[in-house]
Amino acid sequence: MNKRQINAVKKVIAYTRNAIAQGGGYYMPSDYQTAALYELFSKACCAISKREYARFSAYLVSIVNANLNEVYTVCADEKQLKAVEKALSIISA
């Protein structure tokens, strides 16, 4: 992953946490951020645990479903965000 993709994933994590902190709000990643999340998932899928794999993939599925249904309201929980952070730390190392 390049630096721009890593920064996009970091922004998704930060903006989603900010939305959660503001009373359970929603944050829908942009198309580029979604592509960066998919790239991160494909690179780290074999290195993360099964539980983190399931949480990360559930988060990606919710993004896809929101795009398909044109709802654009996605809210990840803290466990999903930690799975994304774990994958990011593995790739960054």
XYZ file of C-alpha atoms in Angstrom:
93
model
C 0.000 0.000 0.000
C 1.222 3.479 -0.715
C 1.268 6.407 1.713
C -1.891 7.964 0.293
C -3.884 4.768 0.832
C -2.592 4.423 4.387
C -3.596 8.014 5.131
C -7.040 7.374 3.633
C -7.560 4.422 5.978
C -6.385 6.502 8.942
C -8.911 9.190 8.014
C -11.706 6.614 7.855
C -10.835 5.459 11.365
C -10.585 8.998 12.740
C -13.758 10.279 11.077
C -15.765 7.224 12.114
C -14.641 7.577 15.722
C -15.558 11.256 15.577
C -19.027 10.375 14.263
C -19.507 7.819 17.046
C -18.382 10.330 19.670
C -20.951 12.839 18.453
C -23.841 10.684 19.519
C -23.898 7.649 17.261
C -23.564 9.454 13.967
C -22.691 7.877 10.651
C -19.653 8.188 8.413
C -19.644 6.897 4.859
C -16.143 6.446 3.391
C -15.525 7.915 -0.038
C -14.881 5.679 -3.022
C -11.128 6.113 -2.713
C -11.229 5.366 1.009
C -13.325 2.264 0.332
C -10.802 1.112 -2.264
C -7.995 1.675 0.255
C -9.891 -0.397 2.833
C -10.246 -3.214 0.301
C -6.551 -3.015 -0.520
C -5.702 -3.178 3.175
C -8.010 -6.154 3.640
C -6.495 -8.030 0.733
C -2.949 -7.430 2.009
C -3.634 -8.298 5.649
C -6.299 -11.007 5.409
C -3.857 -13.850 6.068
C -2.038 -12.064 8.899
C -4.992 -11.107 11.111
C -6.934 -13.476 13.348
C -10.203 -15.100 12.301
C -12.199 -12.857 14.615
C -10.589 -9.690 13.229
C -11.062 -11.057 9.720
C -14.790 -11.480 10.373
C -15.153 -8.003 11.872
C -13.214 -6.308 9.076
C -15.151 -8.157 6.371
C -18.474 -7.302 8.062
C -17.482 -3.642 7.970
C -16.656 -3.882 4.266
C -19.962 -5.636 3.575
C -21.873 -2.865 5.341
C -20.108 -0.282 3.147
C -20.989 -2.235 -0.017
C -24.606 -2.636 1.075
C -24.901 1.074 1.808
C -23.527 1.888 -1.650
C -25.831 -0.572 -3.397
C -28.910 0.637 -1.552
C -27.839 4.279 -1.845
C -28.347 4.765 1.877
C -24.855 6.104 2.638
C -25.153 5.593 6.384
C -22.464 3.313 7.778
C -21.444 3.178 11.382
C -18.718 0.804 12.463
C -18.431 -0.247 16.063
C -15.232 -0.001 18.057
C -14.391 -3.689 17.567
C -14.498 -3.283 13.783
C -12.310 -0.193 13.940
C -9.779 -2.035 16.095
C -9.664 -4.829 13.513
C -8.935 -2.248 10.801
C -6.231 -0.686 12.990
C -4.673 -4.097 13.626
C -4.527 -4.789 9.886
C -3.055 -1.336 9.294
C -0.369 -1.889 11.905
C 0.580 -5.195 10.300
C 0.890 -3.618 6.850
C 2.751 -0.545 8.128
C 5.355 -2.593 9.990
